[in-house]
Amino acid sequence: MRAPLPLLLLLIVGVSGVYSGHSLLYFQTMASVPGYGLQEHVAVSYLDGIEISRYSSDFRRVVPVAPWMQKVEPEYWESETRRCRSNEIKLKHNAMIELIRLNKTEGLQSIQWMYGCELRDDGSTRVYYQVGFEGTDFFILDSDQWILIPLTGQAHITTERLNGPDERLAERNKYFLENTCVSWLRKYLENAKEELERRVRPEVKVSDQTVNGVTKLHCQVYGFYPRDVDVNWQKNGIDVSSYEAKHVFPNSDGTYQIRVTAEVAAEDREGHSCHVDHASLDQTLIVKWESQSSSNTLGIVIAVLAGVLAIAAIGFIIWRISSGKKNYAQTGTSDNVGSTSASNA
């Protein structure tokens, strides 16, 4: 059984709001079916939301995904392969112990571990270390105190052990997160400079939809790069509140898409326009809503999202990571799951 791509993590982590900086994030996902011996493991790394390398339990080697990763020396791939093989063994073993401790002995179980670093435009850095269990945040790292913070009642026992003098898991990973990770991030940015500096102009479509007497205006912006984008609705030059959250989703070709929706009175659609600001544009792109706008654009959105949901149906339960909304850097792990350190992962 081939482990599905942990793509949805990228749809959730840091996808809303304006982003200013660069990130290197590592994701490990383990799925198992207790009693059937099925254990699948995938480890994927992302630079600014672009998949750059991958390891899976069916292939058992780290391989480059982004073309420019070929610039990295051969020794790197051997080292990363050893690291991921070791992590796979640890994560599978410790995950089974955790499942037994929590009496989770039936159905598809999943554990997802995210760690990495971020380099802001102002030169500051931020680190991440977090584990989700069965679709729920388990605990995170407080990088001010370098201790693990439980997010569920079941995680208290785990954090007490991992914060204890015998483990000190957070402190043991401090150097990797603050130094090694940032060093690799800088190197990757240099190798990927041409790719990251490219500019792809967005396509914009507007449509309307009325359901149960509620009319919504949709602005679908797609095929753009880089990810930073500002999209909003206006009526006769005045901003209109968007009632649906703005989420930027990655496309398979490395570009992005976003849909912004405003709720209006059915008889009040005239005069509305979608305004898009992006690095590829010399000026704000304005697309007016017109009565002949059809629901075809909505079909594009539904088709894309349907593909994403299909991956989720096959894969694992995803937990929500709220990046940029807390005063401390986020990370986490689960009881014995947490014993797998980033520096050895």
mmCIF file with all atom_site columns, N, CA, C and O in Angstrom, residues 55-107:
data_model
loop_
_atom_site.group_PDB
_atom_site.id
_atom_site.type_symbol
_atom_site.label_atom_id
_atom_site.label_alt_id
_atom_site.label_comp_id
_atom_site.label_asym_id
_atom_site.label_entity_id
_atom_site.label_seq_id
_atom_site.pdbx_PDB_ins_code
_atom_site.Cartn_x
_atom_site.Cartn_y
_atom_site.Cartn_z
_atom_site.occupancy
_atom_site.B_iso_or_equiv
_atom_site.pdbx_formal_charge
_atom_site.auth_seq_id
_atom_site.auth_comp_id
_atom_site.auth_asym_id
_atom_site.auth_atom_id
_atom_site.pdbx_PDB_model_num
ATOM 1   N N  . TYR A 1 55  ? 10.471 10.923 1.300  1.00 0.00 ? 55  TYR A N  1
ATOM 2   C CA . TYR A 1 55  ? 10.838 9.572  1.730  1.00 0.00 ? 55  TYR A CA 1
ATOM 3   C C  . TYR A 1 55  ? 9.554  8.817  2.021  1.00 0.00 ? 55  TYR A C  1
ATOM 4   O O  . TYR A 1 55  ? 8.617  9.381  2.588  1.00 0.00 ? 55  TYR A O  1
ATOM 5   N N  . SER A 1 56  ? 9.490  7.550  1.622  1.00 0.00 ? 56  SER A N  1
ATOM 6   C CA . SER A 1 56  ? 8.312  6.748  1.924  1.00 0.00 ? 56  SER A CA 1
ATOM 7   C C  . SER A 1 56  ? 8.731  5.336  2.293  1.00 0.00 ? 56  SER A C  1
ATOM 8   O O  . SER A 1 56  ? 9.806  4.861  1.896  1.00 0.00 ? 56  SER A O  1
ATOM 9   N N  . SER A 1 57  ? 7.892  4.663  3.054  1.00 0.00 ? 57  SER A N  1
ATOM 10  C CA . SER A 1 57  ? 8.225  3.337  3.545  1.00 0.00 ? 57  SER A CA 1
ATOM 11  C C  . SER A 1 57  ? 8.285  2.296  2.443  1.00 0.00 ? 57  SER A C  1
ATOM 12  O O  . SER A 1 57  ? 8.862  1.230  2.630  1.00 0.00 ? 57  SER A O  1
ATOM 13  N N  . ASP A 1 58  ? 7.701  2.579  1.279  1.00 0.00 ? 58  ASP A N  1
ATOM 14  C CA . ASP A 1 58  ? 7.757  1.609  0.183  1.00 0.00 ? 58  ASP A CA 1
ATOM 15  C C  . ASP A 1 58  ? 9.045  1.746  -0.631 1.00 0.00 ? 58  ASP A C  1
ATOM 16  O O  . ASP A 1 58  ? 9.477  0.799  -1.281 1.00 0.00 ? 58  ASP A O  1
ATOM 17  N N  . PHE A 1 59  ? 9.680  2.918  -0.597 1.00 0.00 ? 59  PHE A N  1
ATOM 18  C CA . PHE A 1 59  ? 10.911 3.141  -1.359 1.00 0.00 ? 59  PHE A CA 1
ATOM 19  C C  . PHE A 1 59  ? 12.141 3.188  -0.461 1.00 0.00 ? 59  PHE A C  1
ATOM 20  O O  . PHE A 1 59  ? 13.230 2.772  -0.853 1.00 0.00 ? 59  PHE A O  1
ATOM 21  N N  . ARG A 1 60  ? 11.969 3.760  0.736  1.00 0.00 ? 60  ARG A N  1
ATOM 22  C CA . ARG A 1 60  ? 12.987 3.794  1.788  1.00 0.00 ? 60  ARG A CA 1
ATOM 23  C C  . ARG A 1 60  ? 14.269 4.536  1.404  1.00 0.00 ? 60  ARG A C  1
ATOM 24  O O  . ARG A 1 60  ? 15.346 4.215  1.853  1.00 0.00 ? 60  ARG A O  1
ATOM 25  N N  . ARG A 1 61  ? 14.128 5.544  0.563  1.00 0.00 ? 61  ARG A N  1
ATOM 26  C CA . ARG A 1 61  ? 15.235 6.444  0.279  1.00 0.00 ? 61  ARG A CA 1
ATOM 27  C C  . ARG A 1 61  ? 14.688 7.862  0.154  1.00 0.00 ? 61  ARG A C  1
ATOM 28  O O  . ARG A 1 61  ? 13.552 8.055  -0.298 1.00 0.00 ? 61  ARG A O  1
ATOM 29  N N  . VAL A 1 62  ? 15.498 8.836  0.557  1.00 0.00 ? 62  VAL A N  1
ATOM 30  C CA . VAL A 1 62  ? 15.127 10.231 0.361  1.00 0.00 ? 62  VAL A CA 1
ATOM 31  C C  . VAL A 1 62  ? 15.521 10.612 -1.059 1.00 0.00 ? 62  VAL A C  1
ATOM 32  O O  . VAL A 1 62  ? 16.650 10.395 -1.482 1.00 0.00 ? 62  VAL A O  1
ATOM 33  N N  . VAL A 1 63  ? 14.578 11.157 -1.781 1.00 0.00 ? 63  VAL A N  1
ATOM 34  C CA . VAL A 1 63  ? 14.828 11.522 -3.176 1.00 0.00 ? 63  VAL A CA 1
ATOM 35  C C  . VAL A 1 63  ? 14.452 12.984 -3.395 1.00 0.00 ? 63  VAL A C  1
ATOM 36  O O  . VAL A 1 63  ? 13.548 13.514 -2.745 1.00 0.00 ? 63  VAL A O  1
ATOM 37  N N  . PRO A 1 64  ? 15.150 13.666 -4.304 1.00 0.00 ? 64  PRO A N  1
ATOM 38  C CA . PRO A 1 64  ? 14.804 15.062 -4.593 1.00 0.00 ? 64  PRO A CA 1
ATOM 39  C C  . PRO A 1 64  ? 13.504 15.139 -5.389 1.00 0.00 ? 64  PRO A C  1
ATOM 40  O O  . PRO A 1 64  ? 13.215 14.275 -6.212 1.00 0.00 ? 64  PRO A O  1
ATOM 41  N N  . VAL A 1 65  ? 12.742 16.170 -5.129 1.00 0.00 ? 65  VAL A N  1
ATOM 42  C CA . VAL A 1 65  ? 11.515 16.423 -5.880 1.00 0.00 ? 65  VAL A CA 1
ATOM 43  C C  . VAL A 1 65  ? 11.684 17.691 -6.711 1.00 0.00 ? 65  VAL A C  1
ATOM 44  O O  . VAL A 1 65  ? 11.435 17.695 -7.904 1.00 0.00 ? 65  VAL A O  1
ATOM 45  N N  . ALA A 1 66  ? 12.114 18.769 -6.084 1.00 0.00 ? 66  ALA A N  1
ATOM 46  C CA . ALA A 1 66  ? 12.377 20.008 -6.813 1.00 0.00 ? 66  ALA A CA 1
ATOM 47  C C  . ALA A 1 66  ? 13.660 19.842 -7.639 1.00 0.00 ? 66  ALA A C  1
ATOM 48  O O  . ALA A 1 66  ? 14.667 19.335 -7.126 1.00 0.00 ? 66  ALA A O  1
ATOM 49  N N  . PRO A 1 67  ? 13.662 20.221 -8.908 1.00 0.00 ? 67  PRO A N  1
ATOM 50  C CA . PRO A 1 67  ? 14.840 20.043 -9.772 1.00 0.00 ? 67  PRO A CA 1
ATOM 51  C C  . PRO A 1 67  ? 16.118 20.643 -9.215 1.00 0.00 ? 67  PRO A C  1
ATOM 52  O O  . PRO A 1 67  ? 17.195 20.049 -9.325 1.00 0.00 ? 67  PRO A O  1
ATOM 53  N N  . TRP A 1 68  ? 16.019 21.813 -8.593 1.00 0.00 ? 68  TRP A N  1
ATOM 54  C CA . TRP A 1 68  ? 17.212 22.478 -8.102 1.00 0.00 ? 68  TRP A CA 1
ATOM 55  C C  . TRP A 1 68  ? 17.838 21.776 -6.898 1.00 0.00 ? 68  TRP A C  1
ATOM 56  O O  . TRP A 1 68  ? 18.971 22.066 -6.513 1.00 0.00 ? 68  TRP A O  1
ATOM 57  N N  . MET A 1 69  ? 17.123 20.800 -6.306 1.00 0.00 ? 69  MET A N  1
ATOM 58  C CA . MET A 1 69  ? 17.700 20.035 -5.204 1.00 0.00 ? 69  MET A CA 1
ATOM 59  C C  . MET A 1 69  ? 18.829 19.133 -5.690 1.00 0.00 ? 69  MET A C  1
ATOM 60  O O  . MET A 1 69  ? 19.587 18.589 -4.887 1.00 0.00 ? 69  MET A O  1
ATOM 61  N N  . GLN A 1 70  ? 18.938 18.958 -7.008 1.00 0.00 ? 70  GLN A N  1
ATOM 62  C CA . GLN A 1 70  ? 20.039 18.174 -7.559 1.00 0.00 ? 70  GLN A CA 1
ATOM 63  C C  . GLN A 1 70  ? 21.389 18.840 -7.274 1.00 0.00 ? 70  GLN A C  1
ATOM 64  O O  . GLN A 1 70  ? 22.438 18.195 -7.376 1.00 0.00 ? 70  GLN A O  1
ATOM 65  N N  . LYS A 1 71  ? 21.360 20.125 -6.932 1.00 0.00 ? 71  LYS A N  1
ATOM 66  C CA . LYS A 1 71  ? 22.598 20.842 -6.630 1.00 0.00 ? 71  LYS A CA 1
ATOM 67  C C  . LYS A 1 71  ? 23.199 20.423 -5.289 1.00 0.00 ? 71  LYS A C  1
ATOM 68  O O  . LYS A 1 71  ? 24.372 20.683 -5.027 1.00 0.00 ? 71  LYS A O  1
ATOM 69  N N  . VAL A 1 72  ? 22.388 19.801 -4.449 1.00 0.00 ? 72  VAL A N  1
ATOM 70  C CA . VAL A 1 72  ? 22.869 19.384 -3.139 1.00 0.00 ? 72  VAL A CA 1
ATOM 71  C C  . VAL A 1 72  ? 23.812 18.194 -3.292 1.00 0.00 ? 72  VAL A C  1
ATOM 72  O O  . VAL A 1 72  ? 23.570 17.293 -4.091 1.00 0.00 ? 72  VAL A O  1
ATOM 73  N N  . GLU A 1 73  ? 24.883 18.179 -2.526 1.00 0.00 ? 73  GLU A N  1
ATOM 74  C CA . GLU A 1 73  ? 25.904 17.142 -2.650 1.00 0.00 ? 73  GLU A CA 1
ATOM 75  C C  . GLU A 1 73  ? 25.339 15.747 -2.366 1.00 0.00 ? 73  GLU A C  1
ATOM 76  O O  . GLU A 1 73  ? 24.412 15.588 -1.557 1.00 0.00 ? 73  GLU A O  1
ATOM 77  N N  . PRO A 1 74  ? 25.893 14.691 -2.990 1.00 0.00 ? 74  PRO A N  1
ATOM 78  C CA . PRO A 1 74  ? 25.403 13.314 -2.829 1.00 0.00 ? 74  PRO A CA 1
ATOM 79  C C  . PRO A 1 74  ? 25.399 12.841 -1.384 1.00 0.00 ? 74  PRO A C  1
ATOM 80  O O  . PRO A 1 74  ? 24.528 12.063 -0.981 1.00 0.00 ? 74  PRO A O  1
ATOM 81  N N  . GLU A 1 75  ? 26.373 13.290 -0.584 1.00 0.00 ? 75  GLU A N  1
ATOM 82  C CA . GLU A 1 75  ? 26.445 12.868 0.814  1.00 0.00 ? 75  GLU A CA 1
ATOM 83  C C  . GLU A 1 75  ? 25.189 13.237 1.581  1.00 0.00 ? 75  GLU A C  1
ATOM 84  O O  . GLU A 1 75  ? 24.791 12.560 2.530  1.00 0.00 ? 75  GLU A O  1
ATOM 85  N N  . TYR A 1 76  ? 24.563 14.334 1.145  1.00 0.00 ? 76  TYR A N  1
ATOM 86  C CA . TYR A 1 76  ? 23.342 14.797 1.813  1.00 0.00 ? 76  TYR A CA 1
ATOM 87  C C  . TYR A 1 76  ? 22.252 13.743 1.714  1.00 0.00 ? 76  TYR A C  1
ATOM 88  O O  . TYR A 1 76  ? 21.553 13.451 2.690  1.00 0.00 ? 76  TYR A O  1
ATOM 89  N N  . TRP A 1 77  ? 22.088 13.142 0.540  1.00 0.00 ? 77  TRP A N  1
ATOM 90  C CA . TRP A 1 77  ? 21.009 12.175 0.338  1.00 0.00 ? 77  TRP A CA 1
ATOM 91  C C  . TRP A 1 77  ? 21.233 10.901 1.145  1.00 0.00 ? 77  TRP A C  1
ATOM 92  O O  . TRP A 1 77  ? 20.278 10.310 1.652  1.00 0.00 ? 77  TRP A O  1
ATOM 93  N N  . GLU A 1 78  ? 22.493 10.497 1.274  1.00 0.00 ? 78  GLU A N  1
ATOM 94  C CA . GLU A 1 78  ? 22.780 9.329  2.091  1.00 0.00 ? 78  GLU A CA 1
ATOM 95  C C  . GLU A 1 78  ? 22.485 9.618  3.561  1.00 0.00 ? 78  GLU A C  1
ATOM 96  O O  . GLU A 1 78  ? 21.903 8.796  4.266  1.00 0.00 ? 78  GLU A O  1
ATOM 97  N N  . SER A 1 79  ? 22.878 10.799 4.008  1.00 0.00 ? 79  SER A N  1
ATOM 98  C CA . SER A 1 79  ? 22.641 11.180 5.392  1.00 0.00 ? 79  SER A CA 1
ATOM 99  C C  . SER A 1 79  ? 21.148 11.294 5.688  1.00 0.00 ? 79  SER A C  1
ATOM 100 O O  . SER A 1 79  ? 20.661 10.802 6.714  1.00 0.00 ? 79  SER A O  1
ATOM 101 N N  . GLU A 1 80  ? 20.427 11.935 4.780  1.00 0.00 ? 80  GLU A N  1
ATOM 102 C CA . GLU A 1 80  ? 18.987 12.088 4.978  1.00 0.00 ? 80  GLU A CA 1
ATOM 103 C C  . GLU A 1 80  ? 18.262 10.748 4.939  1.00 0.00 ? 80  GLU A C  1
ATOM 104 O O  . GLU A 1 80  ? 17.301 10.522 5.663  1.00 0.00 ? 80  GLU A O  1
ATOM 105 N N  . THR A 1 81  ? 18.730 9.836  4.094  1.00 0.00 ? 81  THR A N  1
ATOM 106 C CA . THR A 1 81  ? 18.116 8.509  4.026  1.00 0.00 ? 81  THR A CA 1
ATOM 107 C C  . THR A 1 81  ? 18.314 7.770  5.341  1.00 0.00 ? 81  THR A C  1
ATOM 108 O O  . THR A 1 81  ? 17.364 7.162  5.869  1.00 0.00 ? 81  THR A O  1
ATOM 109 N N  . ARG A 1 82  ? 19.511 7.814  5.893  1.00 0.00 ? 82  ARG A N  1
ATOM 110 C CA . ARG A 1 82  ? 19.753 7.166  7.183  1.00 0.00 ? 82  ARG A CA 1
ATOM 111 C C  . ARG A 1 82  ? 18.889 7.781  8.270  1.00 0.00 ? 82  ARG A C  1
ATOM 112 O O  . ARG A 1 82  ? 18.336 7.071  9.131  1.00 0.00 ? 82  ARG A O  1
ATOM 113 N N  . ARG A 1 83  ? 18.768 9.086  8.241  1.00 0.00 ? 83  ARG A N  1
ATOM 114 C CA . ARG A 1 83  ? 17.963 9.791  9.240  1.00 0.00 ? 83  ARG A CA 1
ATOM 115 C C  . ARG A 1 83  ? 16.500 9.371  9.160  1.00 0.00 ? 83  ARG A C  1
ATOM 116 O O  . ARG A 1 83  ? 15.860 9.079  10.179 1.00 0.00 ? 83  ARG A O  1
ATOM 117 N N  . CYS A 1 84  ? 15.963 9.315  7.952  1.00 0.00 ? 84  CYS A N  1
ATOM 118 C CA . CYS A 1 84  ? 14.547 8.978  7.778  1.00 0.00 ? 84  CYS A CA 1
ATOM 119 C C  . CYS A 1 84  ? 14.268 7.511  8.078  1.00 0.00 ? 84  CYS A C  1
ATOM 120 O O  . CYS A 1 84  ? 13.212 7.170  8.615  1.00 0.00 ? 84  CYS A O  1
ATOM 121 N N  . ARG A 1 85  ? 15.203 6.631  7.744  1.00 0.00 ? 85  ARG A N  1
ATOM 122 C CA . ARG A 1 85  ? 15.019 5.220  8.075  1.00 0.00 ? 85  ARG A CA 1
ATOM 123 C C  . ARG A 1 85  ? 14.977 5.019  9.584  1.00 0.00 ? 85  ARG A C  1
ATOM 124 O O  . ARG A 1 85  ? 14.148 4.266  10.114 1.00 0.00 ? 85  ARG A O  1
ATOM 125 N N  . SER A 1 86  ? 15.875 5.702  10.265 1.00 0.00 ? 86  SER A N  1
ATOM 126 C CA . SER A 1 86  ? 15.897 5.617  11.720 1.00 0.00 ? 86  SER A CA 1
ATOM 127 C C  . SER A 1 86  ? 14.613 6.161  12.308 1.00 0.00 ? 86  SER A C  1
ATOM 128 O O  . SER A 1 86  ? 14.023 5.590  13.225 1.00 0.00 ? 86  SER A O  1
ATOM 129 N N  . ASN A 1 87  ? 14.168 7.291  11.775 1.00 0.00 ? 87  ASN A N  1
ATOM 130 C CA . ASN A 1 87  ? 12.933 7.902  12.267 1.00 0.00 ? 87  ASN A CA 1
ATOM 131 C C  . ASN A 1 87  ? 11.728 7.020  12.027 1.00 0.00 ? 87  ASN A C  1
ATOM 132 O O  . ASN A 1 87  ? 10.809 6.963  12.839 1.00 0.00 ? 87  ASN A O  1
ATOM 133 N N  . GLU A 1 88  ? 11.713 6.364  10.871 1.00 0.00 ? 88  GLU A N  1
ATOM 134 C CA . GLU A 1 88  ? 10.576 5.495  10.556 1.00 0.00 ? 88  GLU A CA 1
ATOM 135 C C  . GLU A 1 88  ? 10.439 4.390  11.590 1.00 0.00 ? 88  GLU A C  1
ATOM 136 O O  . GLU A 1 88  ? 9.335  4.112  12.089 1.00 0.00 ? 88  GLU A O  1
ATOM 137 N N  . ILE A 1 89  ? 11.553 3.768  11.933 1.00 0.00 ? 89  ILE A N  1
ATOM 138 C CA . ILE A 1 89  ? 11.530 2.691  12.923 1.00 0.00 ? 89  ILE A CA 1
ATOM 139 C C  . ILE A 1 89  ? 11.054 3.208  14.275 1.00 0.00 ? 89  ILE A C  1
ATOM 140 O O  . ILE A 1 89  ? 10.191 2.613  14.930 1.00 0.00 ? 89  ILE A O  1
ATOM 141 N N  . LYS A 1 90  ? 11.613 4.353  14.700 1.00 0.00 ? 90  LYS A N  1
ATOM 142 C CA . LYS A 1 90  ? 11.242 4.932  15.992 1.00 0.00 ? 90  LYS A CA 1
ATOM 143 C C  . LYS A 1 90  ? 9.779  5.342  16.020 1.00 0.00 ? 90  LYS A C  1
ATOM 144 O O  . LYS A 1 90  ? 9.063  5.072  16.993 1.00 0.00 ? 90  LYS A O  1
ATOM 145 N N  . LEU A 1 91  ? 9.353  5.997  14.957 1.00 0.00 ? 91  LEU A N  1
ATOM 146 C CA . LEU A 1 91  ? 7.994  6.510  14.943 1.00 0.00 ? 91  LEU A CA 1
ATOM 147 C C  . LEU A 1 91  ? 6.972  5.377  14.937 1.00 0.00 ? 91  LEU A C  1
ATOM 148 O O  . LEU A 1 91  ? 5.960  5.432  15.642 1.00 0.00 ? 91  LEU A O  1
ATOM 149 N N  . LYS A 1 92  ? 7.211  4.336  14.165 1.00 0.00 ? 92  LYS A N  1
ATOM 150 C CA . LYS A 1 92  ? 6.289  3.204  14.135 1.00 0.00 ? 92  LYS A CA 1
ATOM 151 C C  . LYS A 1 92  ? 6.216  2.516  15.496 1.00 0.00 ? 92  LYS A C  1
ATOM 152 O O  . LYS A 1 92  ? 5.130  2.208  15.992 1.00 0.00 ? 92  LYS A O  1
ATOM 153 N N  . HIS A 1 93  ? 7.370  2.269  16.085 1.00 0.00 ? 93  HIS A N  1
ATOM 154 C CA . HIS A 1 93  ? 7.400  1.598  17.379 1.00 0.00 ? 93  HIS A CA 1
ATOM 155 C C  . HIS A 1 93  ? 6.695  2.424  18.450 1.00 0.00 ? 93  HIS A C  1
ATOM 156 O O  . HIS A 1 93  ? 5.835  1.932  19.178 1.00 0.00 ? 93  HIS A O  1
ATOM 157 N N  . ASN A 1 94  ? 7.065  3.681  18.529 1.00 0.00 ? 94  ASN A N  1
ATOM 158 C CA . ASN A 1 94  ? 6.504  4.529  19.571 1.00 0.00 ? 94  ASN A CA 1
ATOM 159 C C  . ASN A 1 94  ? 5.032  4.833  19.333 1.00 0.00 ? 94  ASN A C  1
ATOM 160 O O  . ASN A 1 94  ? 4.262  5.013  20.282 1.00 0.00 ? 94  ASN A O  1
ATOM 161 N N  . ALA A 1 95  ? 4.620  4.888  18.071 1.00 0.00 ? 95  ALA A N  1
ATOM 162 C CA . ALA A 1 95  ? 3.216  5.126  17.774 1.00 0.00 ? 95  ALA A CA 1
ATOM 163 C C  . ALA A 1 95  ? 2.360  3.969  18.262 1.00 0.00 ? 95  ALA A C  1
ATOM 164 O O  . ALA A 1 95  ? 1.265  4.171  18.811 1.00 0.00 ? 95  ALA A O  1
ATOM 165 N N  . MET A 1 96  ? 2.846  2.748  18.080 1.00 0.00 ? 96  MET A N  1
ATOM 166 C CA . MET A 1 96  ? 2.096  1.594  18.547 1.00 0.00 ? 96  MET A CA 1
ATOM 167 C C  . MET A 1 96  ? 1.956  1.604  20.073 1.00 0.00 ? 96  MET A C  1
ATOM 168 O O  . MET A 1 96  ? 0.898  1.273  20.617 1.00 0.00 ? 96  MET A O  1
ATOM 169 N N  . ILE A 1 97  ? 3.033  1.992  20.756 1.00 0.00 ? 97  ILE A N  1
ATOM 170 C CA . ILE A 1 97  ? 2.961  2.086  22.214 1.00 0.00 ? 97  ILE A CA 1
ATOM 171 C C  . ILE A 1 97  ? 1.932  3.123  22.630 1.00 0.00 ? 97  ILE A C  1
ATOM 172 O O  . ILE A 1 97  ? 1.141  2.925  23.555 1.00 0.00 ? 97  ILE A O  1
ATOM 173 N N  . GLU A 1 98  ? 1.935  4.251  21.905 1.00 0.00 ? 98  GLU A N  1
ATOM 174 C CA . GLU A 1 98  ? 0.984  5.318  22.227 1.00 0.00 ? 98  GLU A CA 1
ATOM 175 C C  . GLU A 1 98  ? -0.452 4.877  21.984 1.00 0.00 ? 98  GLU A C  1
ATOM 176 O O  . GLU A 1 98  ? -1.351 5.167  22.769 1.00 0.00 ? 98  GLU A O  1
ATOM 177 N N  . LEU A 1 99  ? -0.691 4.163  20.902 1.00 0.00 ? 99  LEU A N  1
ATOM 178 C CA . LEU A 1 99  ? -2.027 3.680  20.594 1.00 0.00 ? 99  LEU A CA 1
ATOM 179 C C  . LEU A 1 99  ? -2.525 2.728  21.675 1.00 0.00 ? 99  LEU A C  1
ATOM 180 O O  . LEU A 1 99  ? -3.698 2.761  22.074 1.00 0.00 ? 99  LEU A O  1
ATOM 181 N N  . ILE A 1 100 ? -1.631 1.879  22.153 1.00 0.00 ? 100 ILE A N  1
ATOM 182 C CA . ILE A 1 100 ? -2.014 0.945  23.215 1.00 0.00 ? 100 ILE A CA 1
ATOM 183 C C  . ILE A 1 100 ? -2.304 1.705  24.501 1.00 0.00 ? 100 ILE A C  1
ATOM 184 O O  . ILE A 1 100 ? -3.294 1.441  25.198 1.00 0.00 ? 100 ILE A O  1
ATOM 185 N N  . ARG A 1 101 ? -1.459 2.692  24.837 1.00 0.00 ? 101 ARG A N  1
ATOM 186 C CA . ARG A 1 101 ? -1.669 3.469  26.060 1.00 0.00 ? 101 ARG A CA 1
ATOM 187 C C  . ARG A 1 101 ? -2.998 4.194  26.052 1.00 0.00 ? 101 ARG A C  1
ATOM 188 O O  . ARG A 1 101 ? -3.681 4.311  27.073 1.00 0.00 ? 101 ARG A O  1
ATOM 189 N N  . LEU A 1 102 ? -3.385 4.679  24.886 1.00 0.00 ? 102 LEU A N  1
ATOM 190 C CA . LEU A 1 102 ? -4.642 5.414  24.768 1.00 0.00 ? 102 LEU A CA 1
ATOM 191 C C  . LEU A 1 102 ? -5.814 4.512  24.402 1.00 0.00 ? 102 LEU A C  1
ATOM 192 O O  . LEU A 1 102 ? -6.909 4.994  24.130 1.00 0.00 ? 102 LEU A O  1
ATOM 193 N N  . ASN A 1 103 ? -5.545 3.203  24.364 1.00 0.00 ? 103 ASN A N  1
ATOM 194 C CA . ASN A 1 103 ? -6.588 2.229  24.068 1.00 0.00 ? 103 ASN A CA 1
ATOM 195 C C  . ASN A 1 103 ? -7.227 2.465  22.706 1.00 0.00 ? 103 ASN A C  1
ATOM 196 O O  . ASN A 1 103 ? -8.440 2.371  22.537 1.00 0.00 ? 103 ASN A O  1
ATOM 197 N N  . LYS A 1 104 ? -6.382 2.804  21.727 1.00 0.00 ? 104 LYS A N  1
ATOM 198 C CA . LYS A 1 104 ? -6.852 3.000  20.355 1.00 0.00 ? 104 LYS A CA 1
ATOM 199 C C  . LYS A 1 104 ? -6.450 1.773  19.547 1.00 0.00 ? 104 LYS A C  1
ATOM 200 O O  . LYS A 1 104 ? -5.364 1.692  18.992 1.00 0.00 ? 104 LYS A O  1
ATOM 201 N N  . THR A 1 105 ? -7.291 0.791  19.526 1.00 0.00 ? 105 THR A N  1
ATOM 202 C CA . THR A 1 105 ? -6.921 -0.501 18.942 1.00 0.00 ? 105 THR A CA 1
ATOM 203 C C  . THR A 1 105 ? -7.723 -0.867 17.709 1.00 0.00 ? 105 THR A C  1
ATOM 204 O O  . THR A 1 105 ? -7.572 -1.963 17.180 1.00 0.00 ? 105 THR A O  1
ATOM 205 N N  . GLU A 1 106 ? -8.563 0.018  17.224 1.00 0.00 ? 106 GLU A N  1
ATOM 206 C CA . GLU A 1 106 ? -9.366 -0.293 16.049 1.00 0.00 ? 106 GLU A CA 1
ATOM 207 C C  . GLU A 1 106 ? -9.354 0.868  15.064 1.00 0.00 ? 106 GLU A C  1
ATOM 208 O O  . GLU A 1 106 ? -9.204 2.030  15.444 1.00 0.00 ? 106 GLU A O  1
ATOM 209 N N  . GLY A 1 107 ? -9.551 0.529  13.782 1.00 0.00 ? 107 GLY A N  1
ATOM 210 C CA . GLY A 1 107 ? -9.677 1.538  12.747 1.00 0.00 ? 107 GLY A CA 1
ATOM 211 C C  . GLY A 1 107 ? -8.343 2.126  12.316 1.00 0.00 ? 107 GLY A C  1
ATOM 212 O O  . GLY A 1 107 ? -7.282 1.802  12.850 1.00 0.00 ? 107 GLY A O  1
#
